[in-house]
Amino acid sequence: MNKIIAKEYLSDKVVRFEVEAPLIAKSRRAGHFVMVRVGKKGERVPYTIAAADTTKGTITLVVQRVGKSSEKLCRLEAGDFITDLVGPLGKATHVDLLGTVVCAGGGVGVAPMLPIIEAMKKAGNRVVSVIAARSKELLLLEEQVREHSDEVVIMTDDGSYGKKGLITDGVERVIQREKVDLCVTIGPAIMMKFVAELTRNYNVPTVASLNTIMVDGTGMCGACRVTVGGQTRFVCIDGPEFDAHQVDFDEMLMRLRAYS
Amino acid sequence: MSDYLKAERAEEWREALRKSIKNRERTAISRVRMPEIDPMVRRHNYNEVNLGLTAALATKEASRCLDCVDPTCITGCPVEINIPKFIKNIERGEFLKAAKTIKNTNALPAVCGRVCPQERQCESQCFYTLKLKKEPVAIGHLERFAADYERESGTISIPETAPANLIKVAVVGSGPAGLAFAGDMVKLGYDVTVFEALHELGGVLRYGIPEFRLPSEIVDIEIDGLREMGVKFITNCIVGKTLSREDLIEDGFQGIFVGSGAGLPNFMNIPGENLVGVLSCNEYLTRVNLMQAADPDSDTPLYKGKKVAVIGGGNTAMDAVRTAKRLGAEQAAIIYRRTEDEMPARVEEIKHAKEEGIEFYTLHNPLRYEGDGQGRVQRMELQRMCLGEADQTGRRRPVPIKGETVWMEADEVIVSVGVSPNPLIPQAFTDLEVTSWGTIVVNSETMQTADDRVFAGGDIVRGGATVILAMGDGRKAAKSMHQQLQCTNRSN
Ligand SMILES: Cc1cc2nc3c(=O)[nH]c(=O)nc-3n(C[C@H](O)[C@H](O)[C@H](O)COP(=O)(O)OP(=O)(O)OC[C@H]3O[C@@H](n4cnc5c(N)ncnc54)[C@H](O)[C@@H]3O)c2cc1C
Ligand SMILES: Cc1cc2nc3c(=O)[nH]c(=O)nc-3n(C[C@H](O)[C@H](O)[C@H](O)COP(=O)(O)OP(=O)(O)OC[C@H]3O[C@@H](n4cnc5c(N)ncnc54)[C@H](O)[C@@H]3O)c2cc1C
Ligand code: SF4
Ligand code: SF4
Ligand code: FES
């Protein structure tokens, strides 16, 4: 049982939780996730650790309400307990001094991107963050992204804020303008697929953080498997980050629809 | 036979019992049949199939046992239960004493009586099997009877524990290996904490083996017993992730036992294996058993296929296919590349599966899966096989019959072709020695790893074995860790 210390709405459908989890706060690194279960009949669902505070012993989760399980979680209030929470899981982001890193986060993907932006900056990289949403109200965490980025490009589908266009337009502009050494992308699978296609054309190494269906999150079930470079890999233990140019996104999109 | 066993066999009551019925009469009794739920009924529910022996049936079966001078049955049991002693206690009606005898060496008798492959272990070495060429004494059924009797009597004996010695030891994983280790160490007075990655305890006993074979209530009661003896359990804690080896040492744990199991499912790497509807046996059984996905109130989704094919011939495959039938599959089939004789599953499970209407396609092996427009599996191509030469293990190798393939419809395929060791601990504990299979190397006498504070046993060492072998490892490790810790703590 982990206590929720604070809850805040980042948008209509996105909630930020600060949850007591001292051991996880201490051992987690950028890129790690946790499995969460709400209620005795709840399912185990993965969420990225968006931030951690080791002195308070808390971790931050940013949750988008999309279906049954995220809805159940979003209904909890500060003071309530999460039935089960386990982590940190997955491999941490490989952080290195590379030069210029473009961090392309779409929708709720900006939240899991935040610790990566922070870590990349800390390692001495020039960080250009391209964050995107359908419209202004849905844009998340702009302040926090600015704090750790050298430059921020904002894209909205409807042009209600930043520049009008898709995230790929924003990324392409940066690539055309300067040498980019690495692109990291997190967001809906379809978005990551198009970012990967774009950066492949420009030979920019790209890492995507995959959000497949999971059950245990510890390598036991294989529900999370994806094909990367022709080989089957498990997102929960081999990932969640993979070379985006090697990922079979079409297969992943198909598998994401397994239960819908 | 050890002097100890001899002395016990010479006890007056045993002598008297031996004399009370002639061996000729004993061997003339035919083996008891386990009462079970009718196949037509049970294929629609999740209740335990085997109903257990009545006291009358158990006593009669116990009287078949000859209380041999050389009880070879004991050598077939990995934890060397004093089999004739417990059986003779049943014969004379001392059921609680029978249970106590078993518990001396086996911490989970209600579990082993149900899931041990007895025909390959104790019962294979029974005098009846070896010398009389008759059906062996039903040791497993009798073990289950004694354990169930004790549990239902409400007078479960909680084994005595030595005075607390305040030495902390950690256990990674709450499967049979970890539970057996924890039970022995707490008896010796240690302060034992079991860390479990999942939200429920029991390892495969919980997430793998279904209710109709091993009700989870039984596992719960065994775990409660350990808790009463003082074992602490911490769920949702992954050693190597949530806590590192160093964290444990810093927290004062002087020894660590790793029983993290063989959790990683194998796939065959054939075309179409990642289609929707093709899943590992672990995924299927975890959804159903751990997450209770078949319960309409459960949030975990479950796809219930109408034509389900399960690839493999082990216990896992039998559990999956029988589960599928219970969840409403019109057709549930086992696809296995060898013949029934080579199937690793327990004989009883194969028999039960057949009675429940499971179809068996032996000497068939999948080549590819094909999906519909939505990427959902629809059919598969099977290669016909025949048996060739024996391989190193003595099993005849399956060989494809050139050109002979068939197509079979399937809207759900459950791949059950083995598991590999869980890689979490081998990755996180850097001083361990690990084989190319991913199993942890231990000294087979002491179960100690290359890291002298760390011991290991069960599937993480054996790469997939049995409940009782895992428990035997846990007990062996407890004994040698105890010796080591006594030395270090005395010299401090
Ligand atoms: C490594 C990782 C990190 C993630 N981080 C975040 C995050 O920080 N914030 C966030 O909002 N979302 C995150 N997600 C996605 C999040 O897990 C899903 O949005 C969530 O599981 C959807 O559940 P639902 O029942 O609310 O949605 P629905 O869309 O109703 O899901 C329908 C069904 O699909 C299945 N399903 C779909 N996606 C998943 C999934 N990823 N895992 C398990 N089951 C799934 C479930 O079985 C569910 O019942 C992450 C996913 C992964 C794999
Ligand atoms: C479906 C199925 C049916 C079977 N049927 C039979 C049968 O009928 N008879 C029989 O004898 N055998 C059977 N077996 C085999 C038997 O269950 C195993 O050999 C036995 O359970 C192994 O025990 P273990 O303690 O080594 O590991 P497990 O039972 O696998 O337990 C390992 C536990 O460790 C946990 N863990 C892993 N890593 C960590 C970590 N880093 N930190 C914390 N916890 C961790 C896991 O979550 C798990 O709970 C069956 C297996 C399966 C899968
Ligand atoms: S523990 Fe298993 S092998 Fe040993 S006597 Fe019991 S059923 Fe037989
Ligand atoms: S070998 Fe068979 S008959 Fe002899 S003591 Fe063992 S169980 Fe009884
Ligand atoms: S979620 Fe089960 S193996 Fe990855």
Short mmCIF file of C-alpha atoms in Angstrom, two decimals, chain B residues 94-487:
data_model
loop_
_atom_site.label_atom_id
_atom_site.label_comp_id
_atom_site.label_asym_id
_atom_site.label_seq_id
_atom_site.Cartn_x
_atom_site.Cartn_y
_atom_site.Cartn_z
CA GLU B 94 -2.94 -42.07 13.81
CA PHE B 95 -3.53 -39.56 11.04
CA LEU B 96 -2.07 -36.57 12.88
CA LYS B 97 1.12 -38.52 13.61
CA ALA B 98 1.30 -39.36 9.91
CA ALA B 99 1.10 -35.67 9.08
CA LYS B 100 3.79 -34.87 11.61
CA THR B 101 6.11 -37.51 10.13
CA ILE B 102 5.76 -35.98 6.69
CA LYS B 103 6.26 -32.46 7.99
CA ASN B 104 9.57 -33.47 9.51
CA THR B 105 11.12 -33.28 6.06
CA ASN B 106 8.48 -31.65 3.87
CA ALA B 107 7.09 -28.23 4.75
CA LEU B 108 4.28 -28.34 2.16
CA PRO B 109 2.74 -31.84 2.24
CA ALA B 110 -0.71 -30.76 1.07
CA VAL B 111 0.96 -29.25 -1.99
CA CYS B 112 3.31 -32.15 -2.81
CA GLY B 113 0.66 -34.78 -2.31
CA ARG B 114 -1.21 -32.99 -5.08
CA VAL B 115 1.46 -31.96 -7.57
CA CYS B 116 4.49 -34.24 -7.27
CA PRO B 117 5.07 -36.44 -10.32
CA GLN B 118 4.88 -39.45 -8.02
CA GLU B 119 5.03 -41.97 -10.85
CA ARG B 120 8.54 -40.72 -11.51
CA GLN B 121 9.60 -40.16 -7.91
CA CYS B 122 8.57 -42.10 -4.79
CA GLU B 123 6.07 -44.44 -6.44
CA SER B 124 8.52 -45.42 -9.18
CA GLN B 125 10.79 -46.88 -6.49
CA CYS B 126 8.07 -48.71 -4.54
CA PHE B 127 8.52 -52.43 -4.04
CA TYR B 128 5.26 -52.99 -5.92
CA THR B 129 6.61 -51.22 -9.01
CA LEU B 130 10.13 -52.63 -8.84
CA LYS B 131 9.58 -56.20 -7.81
CA LEU B 132 5.91 -57.14 -8.02
CA LYS B 133 5.21 -55.31 -11.28
CA LYS B 134 1.98 -54.10 -9.76
CA GLU B 135 0.57 -50.66 -9.23
CA PRO B 136 2.58 -48.92 -6.50
CA VAL B 137 1.23 -47.88 -3.13
CA ALA B 138 -0.56 -44.54 -3.69
CA ILE B 139 2.01 -42.60 -1.67
CA GLY B 140 0.97 -39.22 -3.09
CA HIS B 141 -2.72 -39.73 -2.37
CA LEU B 142 -1.89 -40.85 1.17
CA GLU B 143 0.38 -37.86 1.73
CA ARG B 144 -2.41 -35.56 0.62
CA PHE B 145 -4.86 -37.38 2.88
CA ALA B 146 -2.67 -36.93 5.97
CA ALA B 147 -2.06 -33.24 5.24
CA ASP B 148 -5.73 -32.52 4.51
CA TYR B 149 -6.82 -34.41 7.60
CA GLU B 150 -4.52 -32.35 9.77
CA ARG B 151 -5.65 -29.08 8.21
CA GLU B 152 -9.33 -29.91 8.47
CA SER B 153 -8.95 -31.14 12.06
CA GLY B 154 -8.05 -27.57 13.00
CA THR B 155 -5.08 -28.81 14.99
CA ILE B 156 -2.26 -27.97 12.66
CA SER B 157 0.97 -28.50 14.50
CA ILE B 158 3.10 -25.40 14.26
CA PRO B 159 6.65 -26.75 14.43
CA GLU B 160 8.66 -25.57 17.39
CA THR B 161 11.17 -22.83 16.75
CA ALA B 162 14.54 -22.40 18.43
CA PRO B 163 15.02 -19.26 20.53
CA ALA B 164 15.53 -16.17 18.34
CA ASN B 165 19.19 -15.71 17.46
CA LEU B 166 18.62 -12.22 15.99
CA ILE B 167 20.50 -13.08 12.80
CA LYS B 168 18.69 -11.65 9.76
CA VAL B 169 18.47 -13.62 6.52
CA ALA B 170 16.71 -12.62 3.31
CA VAL B 171 14.84 -14.78 0.83
CA VAL B 172 14.30 -13.71 -2.77
CA GLY B 173 11.07 -15.18 -4.11
CA SER B 174 8.16 -16.90 -2.37
CA GLY B 175 7.97 -20.05 -4.51
CA PRO B 176 8.47 -23.50 -3.04
CA ALA B 177 12.26 -23.10 -2.85
CA GLY B 178 12.00 -19.85 -0.89
CA LEU B 179 9.21 -21.12 1.37
CA ALA B 180 11.08 -24.32 2.26
CA PHE B 181 14.21 -22.33 3.02
CA ALA B 182 12.27 -19.82 5.12
CA GLY B 183 10.56 -22.60 7.08
CA ASP B 184 13.81 -24.30 8.04
CA MET B 185 15.59 -21.08 8.95
CA VAL B 186 12.80 -19.76 11.12
CA LYS B 187 12.79 -23.10 12.96
CA LEU B 188 16.49 -22.58 13.65
CA GLY B 189 15.75 -19.22 15.24
CA TYR B 190 16.64 -16.87 12.39
CA ASP B 191 14.90 -13.60 11.64
CA VAL B 192 13.63 -14.39 8.12
CA THR B 193 12.22 -11.94 5.56
CA VAL B 194 10.86 -13.13 2.21
CA PHE B 195 10.80 -10.58 -0.61
CA GLU B 196 8.36 -11.24 -3.44
CA ALA B 197 8.18 -9.32 -6.71
CA LEU B 198 4.48 -9.95 -7.33
CA HIS B 199 1.55 -8.77 -5.24
CA GLU B 200 0.73 -12.32 -4.08
CA LEU B 201 2.83 -15.04 -2.46
CA GLY B 202 3.56 -18.58 -3.59
CA GLY B 203 5.39 -18.29 -6.92
CA VAL B 204 4.22 -20.86 -9.46
CA LEU B 205 1.94 -22.37 -6.83
CA ARG B 206 -0.08 -19.16 -7.08
CA TYR B 207 0.26 -17.82 -10.58
CA GLY B 208 0.86 -21.03 -12.47
CA ILE B 209 -0.90 -24.12 -11.14
CA PRO B 210 -4.69 -23.64 -11.44
CA GLU B 211 -7.33 -23.95 -8.70
CA PHE B 212 -8.69 -27.19 -10.09
CA ARG B 213 -5.38 -28.86 -9.28
CA LEU B 214 -4.15 -26.87 -6.29
CA PRO B 215 -6.69 -24.62 -4.56
CA SER B 216 -5.04 -21.36 -3.54
CA GLU B 217 -6.55 -21.71 -0.09
CA ILE B 218 -4.09 -24.54 0.52
CA VAL B 219 -1.16 -22.37 -0.43
CA ASP B 220 -2.52 -19.58 1.81
CA ILE B 221 -2.74 -21.86 4.82
CA GLU B 222 0.82 -23.08 4.36
CA ILE B 223 2.04 -19.50 4.12
CA ASP B 224 0.02 -18.45 7.16
CA GLY B 225 1.72 -21.25 9.06
CA LEU B 226 5.13 -19.83 8.19
CA ARG B 227 3.94 -16.35 9.16
CA GLU B 228 2.83 -17.66 12.54
CA MET B 229 6.28 -19.10 13.03
CA GLY B 230 7.67 -15.60 12.52
CA VAL B 231 8.57 -15.38 8.84
CA LYS B 232 8.04 -11.86 7.47
CA PHE B 233 6.72 -11.45 3.93
CA ILE B 234 7.16 -8.33 1.83
CA THR B 235 5.32 -8.32 -1.49
CA ASN B 236 5.85 -5.86 -4.36
CA CYS B 237 9.56 -5.82 -3.73
CA ILE B 238 11.98 -6.84 -6.44
CA VAL B 239 15.42 -7.66 -5.17
CA GLY B 240 17.92 -6.26 -7.62
CA LYS B 241 15.54 -3.41 -8.49
CA THR B 242 13.69 -2.08 -5.45
CA LEU B 243 16.49 -3.22 -3.15
CA SER B 244 20.01 -4.10 -4.24
CA ARG B 245 22.22 -6.81 -2.81
CA GLU B 246 24.17 -4.06 -1.06
CA ASP B 247 20.97 -2.56 0.43
CA LEU B 248 20.20 -5.95 1.95
CA ILE B 249 23.68 -6.33 3.41
CA GLU B 250 23.51 -2.77 4.76
CA ASP B 251 20.16 -3.56 6.35
CA GLY B 252 21.92 -6.28 8.31
CA PHE B 253 20.96 -9.37 6.32
CA GLN B 254 23.83 -11.80 6.79
CA GLY B 255 22.74 -14.34 4.22
CA ILE B 256 20.60 -14.23 1.07
CA PHE B 257 18.80 -17.18 -0.49
CA VAL B 258 17.75 -16.74 -4.11
CA GLY B 259 14.72 -18.77 -5.20
CA SER B 260 13.64 -16.54 -8.04
CA GLY B 261 12.42 -19.30 -10.35
CA ALA B 262 12.40 -19.81 -14.08
CA GLY B 263 9.92 -17.16 -15.03
CA LEU B 264 10.94 -16.27 -18.57
CA PRO B 265 8.72 -17.89 -21.21
CA ASN B 266 10.31 -19.37 -24.32
CA PHE B 267 8.89 -18.83 -27.78
CA MET B 268 9.68 -20.81 -30.93
CA ASN B 269 10.56 -17.83 -33.15
CA ILE B 270 8.38 -18.91 -36.03
CA PRO B 271 6.40 -16.64 -38.38
CA GLY B 272 3.24 -15.14 -36.93
CA GLU B 273 4.13 -15.81 -33.32
CA ASN B 274 3.52 -12.18 -32.37
CA LEU B 275 0.00 -12.13 -33.81
CA VAL B 276 -2.73 -11.12 -31.40
CA GLY B 277 -4.14 -14.26 -29.78
CA VAL B 278 -0.81 -16.05 -29.65
CA LEU B 279 0.42 -15.88 -26.08
CA SER B 280 2.72 -17.60 -23.65
CA CYS B 281 1.40 -20.10 -21.21
CA ASN B 282 2.67 -17.88 -18.40
CA GLU B 283 0.65 -14.94 -19.70
CA TYR B 284 -2.48 -17.03 -20.00
CA LEU B 285 -2.19 -18.67 -16.59
CA THR B 286 -1.12 -15.43 -14.88
CA ARG B 287 -4.15 -13.62 -16.25
CA VAL B 288 -6.46 -16.38 -15.10
CA ASN B 289 -4.86 -17.40 -11.78
CA LEU B 290 -3.06 -14.36 -10.41
CA MET B 291 -5.27 -11.65 -11.94
CA GLN B 292 -8.50 -13.68 -11.88
CA ALA B 293 -9.32 -12.37 -15.33
CA ALA B 294 -12.13 -14.89 -15.85
CA ASP B 295 -14.07 -13.19 -13.07
CA PRO B 296 -16.37 -10.60 -14.74
CA ASP B 297 -15.52 -8.08 -11.99
CA SER B 298 -11.81 -8.30 -12.67
CA ASP B 299 -10.26 -5.39 -14.58
CA THR B 300 -7.71 -7.62 -16.30
CA PRO B 301 -8.92 -8.53 -19.78
CA LEU B 302 -8.90 -12.08 -21.09
CA TYR B 303 -9.41 -13.37 -24.55
CA LYS B 304 -11.49 -16.53 -24.52
CA GLY B 305 -10.79 -18.47 -27.69
CA LYS B 306 -13.30 -20.86 -29.20
CA LYS B 307 -10.64 -22.99 -30.88
CA VAL B 308 -7.66 -23.10 -28.60
CA ALA B 309 -4.40 -24.84 -29.41
CA VAL B 310 -1.75 -25.33 -26.76
CA ILE B 311 1.76 -26.09 -27.94
CA GLY B 312 3.70 -28.42 -25.65
CA GLY B 313 3.34 -31.52 -23.50
CA GLY B 314 4.35 -30.48 -19.99
CA ASN B 315 2.33 -29.71 -16.87
CA THR B 316 2.05 -26.11 -17.96
CA ALA B 317 0.51 -27.12 -21.27
CA MET B 318 -2.00 -29.43 -19.56
CA ASP B 319 -2.93 -26.69 -17.09
CA ALA B 320 -3.48 -24.20 -19.90
CA VAL B 321 -5.51 -26.47 -22.13
CA ARG B 322 -7.76 -27.63 -19.30
CA THR B 323 -8.23 -24.00 -18.24
CA ALA B 324 -9.23 -23.07 -21.79
CA LYS B 325 -11.82 -25.83 -21.82
CA ARG B 326 -13.25 -24.57 -18.55
CA LEU B 327 -13.43 -21.05 -19.96
CA GLY B 328 -15.69 -22.24 -22.73
CA ALA B 329 -13.47 -23.32 -25.62
CA GLU B 330 -15.40 -25.51 -28.04
CA GLN B 331 -12.21 -27.15 -29.10
CA ALA B 332 -9.10 -27.36 -26.93
CA ALA B 333 -6.14 -29.25 -28.25
CA ILE B 334 -2.61 -30.20 -27.27
CA ILE B 335 -0.08 -30.01 -30.07
CA TYR B 336 3.06 -31.96 -29.18
CA ARG B 337 5.98 -32.90 -31.38
CA ARG B 338 6.73 -36.25 -29.75
CA THR B 339 4.34 -39.00 -28.60
CA GLU B 340 2.41 -39.31 -25.40
CA ASP B 341 5.11 -41.54 -23.89
CA GLU B 342 7.59 -38.68 -24.00
CA MET B 343 5.25 -36.07 -22.52
CA PRO B 344 6.79 -34.53 -19.41
CA ALA B 345 3.41 -33.86 -17.78
CA ARG B 346 2.21 -35.89 -14.82
CA VAL B 347 0.36 -39.02 -15.94
CA GLU B 348 -2.68 -38.02 -13.92
CA GLU B 349 -2.98 -34.65 -15.70
CA ILE B 350 -2.86 -36.31 -19.11
CA LYS B 351 -5.56 -38.73 -18.02
CA HIS B 352 -7.71 -35.96 -16.60
CA ALA B 353 -7.26 -33.85 -19.71
CA LYS B 354 -8.43 -36.68 -21.94
CA GLU B 355 -11.45 -37.35 -19.78
CA GLU B 356 -12.37 -33.70 -20.08
CA GLY B 357 -12.42 -33.88 -23.86
CA ILE B 358 -9.05 -32.37 -24.69
CA GLU B 359 -7.84 -33.42 -28.13
CA PHE B 360 -4.27 -34.64 -28.51
CA TYR B 361 -2.32 -33.99 -31.69
CA THR B 362 0.95 -35.74 -30.97
CA LEU B 363 3.77 -35.85 -33.54
CA HIS B 364 2.75 -32.40 -34.78
CA ASN B 365 4.78 -29.21 -34.55
CA PRO B 366 3.71 -25.68 -35.59
CA LEU B 367 5.53 -24.09 -38.50
CA ARG B 368 3.72 -20.76 -38.83
CA TYR B 369 0.64 -18.86 -37.77
CA GLU B 370 -1.59 -16.80 -40.00
CA GLY B 371 -3.86 -13.98 -38.96
CA ASP B 372 -6.98 -12.24 -40.19
CA GLY B 373 -7.02 -8.65 -41.42
CA GLN B 374 -6.88 -7.37 -37.84
CA GLY B 375 -3.69 -9.26 -37.04
CA ARG B 376 -5.52 -11.82 -34.94
CA VAL B 377 -4.47 -15.45 -35.26
CA GLN B 378 -6.76 -17.58 -37.42
CA ARG B 379 -4.97 -20.74 -38.37
CA MET B 380 -1.66 -22.50 -38.19
CA GLU B 381 0.39 -24.83 -40.28
CA LEU B 382 1.56 -27.98 -38.54
CA GLN B 383 4.47 -30.19 -39.50
CA ARG B 384 3.91 -33.92 -39.15
CA MET B 385 6.70 -35.59 -37.21
CA CYS B 386 8.03 -39.08 -36.50
CA LEU B 387 10.40 -40.34 -33.86
CA GLY B 388 14.02 -40.79 -34.85
CA GLU B 389 17.14 -41.80 -32.97
CA ALA B 390 17.44 -41.31 -29.22
CA ASP B 391 19.34 -38.19 -28.17
CA GLN B 392 21.82 -37.87 -25.25
CA THR B 393 18.97 -37.83 -22.73
CA GLY B 394 17.67 -41.11 -24.12
CA ARG B 395 14.50 -39.55 -25.52
CA ARG B 396 13.81 -40.25 -29.15
CA ARG B 397 14.26 -37.14 -31.23
CA PRO B 398 11.28 -35.83 -33.20
CA VAL B 399 12.02 -35.61 -36.92
CA PRO B 400 9.86 -33.79 -39.51
CA ILE B 401 8.26 -35.97 -42.18
CA LYS B 402 9.19 -34.15 -45.35
CA GLY B 403 6.30 -32.58 -47.20
CA GLU B 404 3.64 -33.60 -44.72
CA THR B 405 2.01 -30.52 -43.31
CA VAL B 406 -1.57 -29.77 -42.31
CA TRP B 407 -3.48 -26.59 -41.56
CA MET B 408 -5.52 -26.26 -38.41
CA GLU B 409 -7.89 -23.51 -37.39
CA ALA B 410 -7.15 -21.76 -34.09
CA ASP B 411 -8.29 -18.41 -32.76
CA GLU B 412 -6.07 -18.67 -29.70
CA VAL B 413 -2.67 -20.31 -29.43
CA ILE B 414 -0.91 -20.82 -26.13
CA VAL B 415 2.80 -21.44 -26.43
CA SER B 416 4.09 -23.70 -23.70
CA VAL B 417 7.50 -24.81 -24.83
CA GLY B 418 9.45 -24.23 -21.63
CA VAL B 419 10.81 -21.40 -19.58
CA SER B 420 14.22 -19.88 -19.01
CA PRO B 421 15.62 -18.63 -15.71
CA ASN B 422 14.46 -15.24 -14.56
CA PRO B 423 17.35 -12.90 -15.52
CA LEU B 424 16.75 -10.21 -12.90
CA ILE B 425 19.02 -11.59 -10.17
CA PRO B 426 21.82 -12.83 -12.44
CA GLN B 427 21.91 -9.31 -13.92
CA ALA B 428 21.82 -7.52 -10.59
CA PHE B 429 24.10 -9.69 -8.44
CA THR B 430 27.38 -9.21 -10.26
CA ASP B 431 29.50 -11.69 -8.32
CA LEU B 432 27.42 -14.72 -9.27
CA GLU B 433 28.58 -17.30 -11.74
CA VAL B 434 25.94 -17.91 -14.38
CA THR B 435 25.75 -20.65 -17.04
CA SER B 436 25.08 -19.94 -20.69
CA TRP B 437 21.50 -21.07 -20.01
CA GLY B 438 21.17 -18.29 -17.46
CA THR B 439 21.02 -20.55 -14.42
CA ILE B 440 23.00 -19.68 -11.31
CA VAL B 441 25.95 -21.97 -10.58
CA VAL B 442 26.00 -23.39 -7.05
CA ASN B 443 28.00 -25.93 -5.10
CA SER B 444 25.58 -28.85 -5.30
CA GLU B 445 26.35 -29.90 -1.72
CA THR B 446 25.83 -26.51 -0.08
CA MET B 447 23.80 -24.57 -2.66
CA GLN B 448 26.25 -21.71 -2.15
CA THR B 449 26.94 -19.46 -5.16
CA ALA B 450 30.22 -17.84 -6.19
CA ASP B 451 29.15 -14.93 -3.96
CA ASP B 452 29.68 -16.47 -0.52
CA ARG B 453 26.81 -14.61 1.15
CA VAL B 454 24.37 -15.81 -1.48
CA PHE B 455 22.80 -19.26 -1.78
CA ALA B 456 20.36 -20.32 -4.48
CA GLY B 457 18.01 -23.15 -5.37
CA GLY B 458 14.94 -24.24 -7.28
CA ASP B 459 14.29 -23.39 -10.89
CA ILE B 460 16.82 -20.52 -10.98
CA VAL B 461 19.50 -23.19 -10.47
CA ARG B 462 17.88 -26.14 -12.23
CA GLY B 463 16.22 -24.24 -15.06
CA GLY B 464 12.79 -25.74 -14.55
CA ALA B 465 12.14 -28.76 -12.38
CA THR B 466 9.54 -29.74 -9.79
CA VAL B 467 8.04 -28.32 -6.63
CA ILE B 468 9.65 -30.94 -4.43
CA LEU B 469 13.12 -30.54 -5.97
CA ALA B 470 12.88 -26.79 -5.42
CA MET B 471 11.93 -27.41 -1.80
CA GLY B 472 14.75 -29.89 -1.35
CA ASP B 473 17.19 -27.22 -2.57
CA GLY B 474 15.77 -24.69 -0.15
CA ARG B 475 16.24 -27.07 2.74
CA LYS B 476 19.78 -27.96 1.71
CA ALA B 477 20.66 -24.28 1.46
CA ALA B 478 19.16 -23.60 4.89
CA LYS B 479 21.31 -26.29 6.44
CA SER B 480 24.55 -25.03 4.97
CA MET B 481 23.80 -21.34 5.45
CA HIS B 482 23.08 -22.15 9.08
CA GLN B 483 26.46 -23.83 9.42
CA GLN B 484 28.23 -20.90 7.83
CA LEU B 485 26.42 -18.28 9.92
CA GLN B 486 27.03 -20.19 13.13
CA CYS B 487 30.75 -20.14 12.40
#
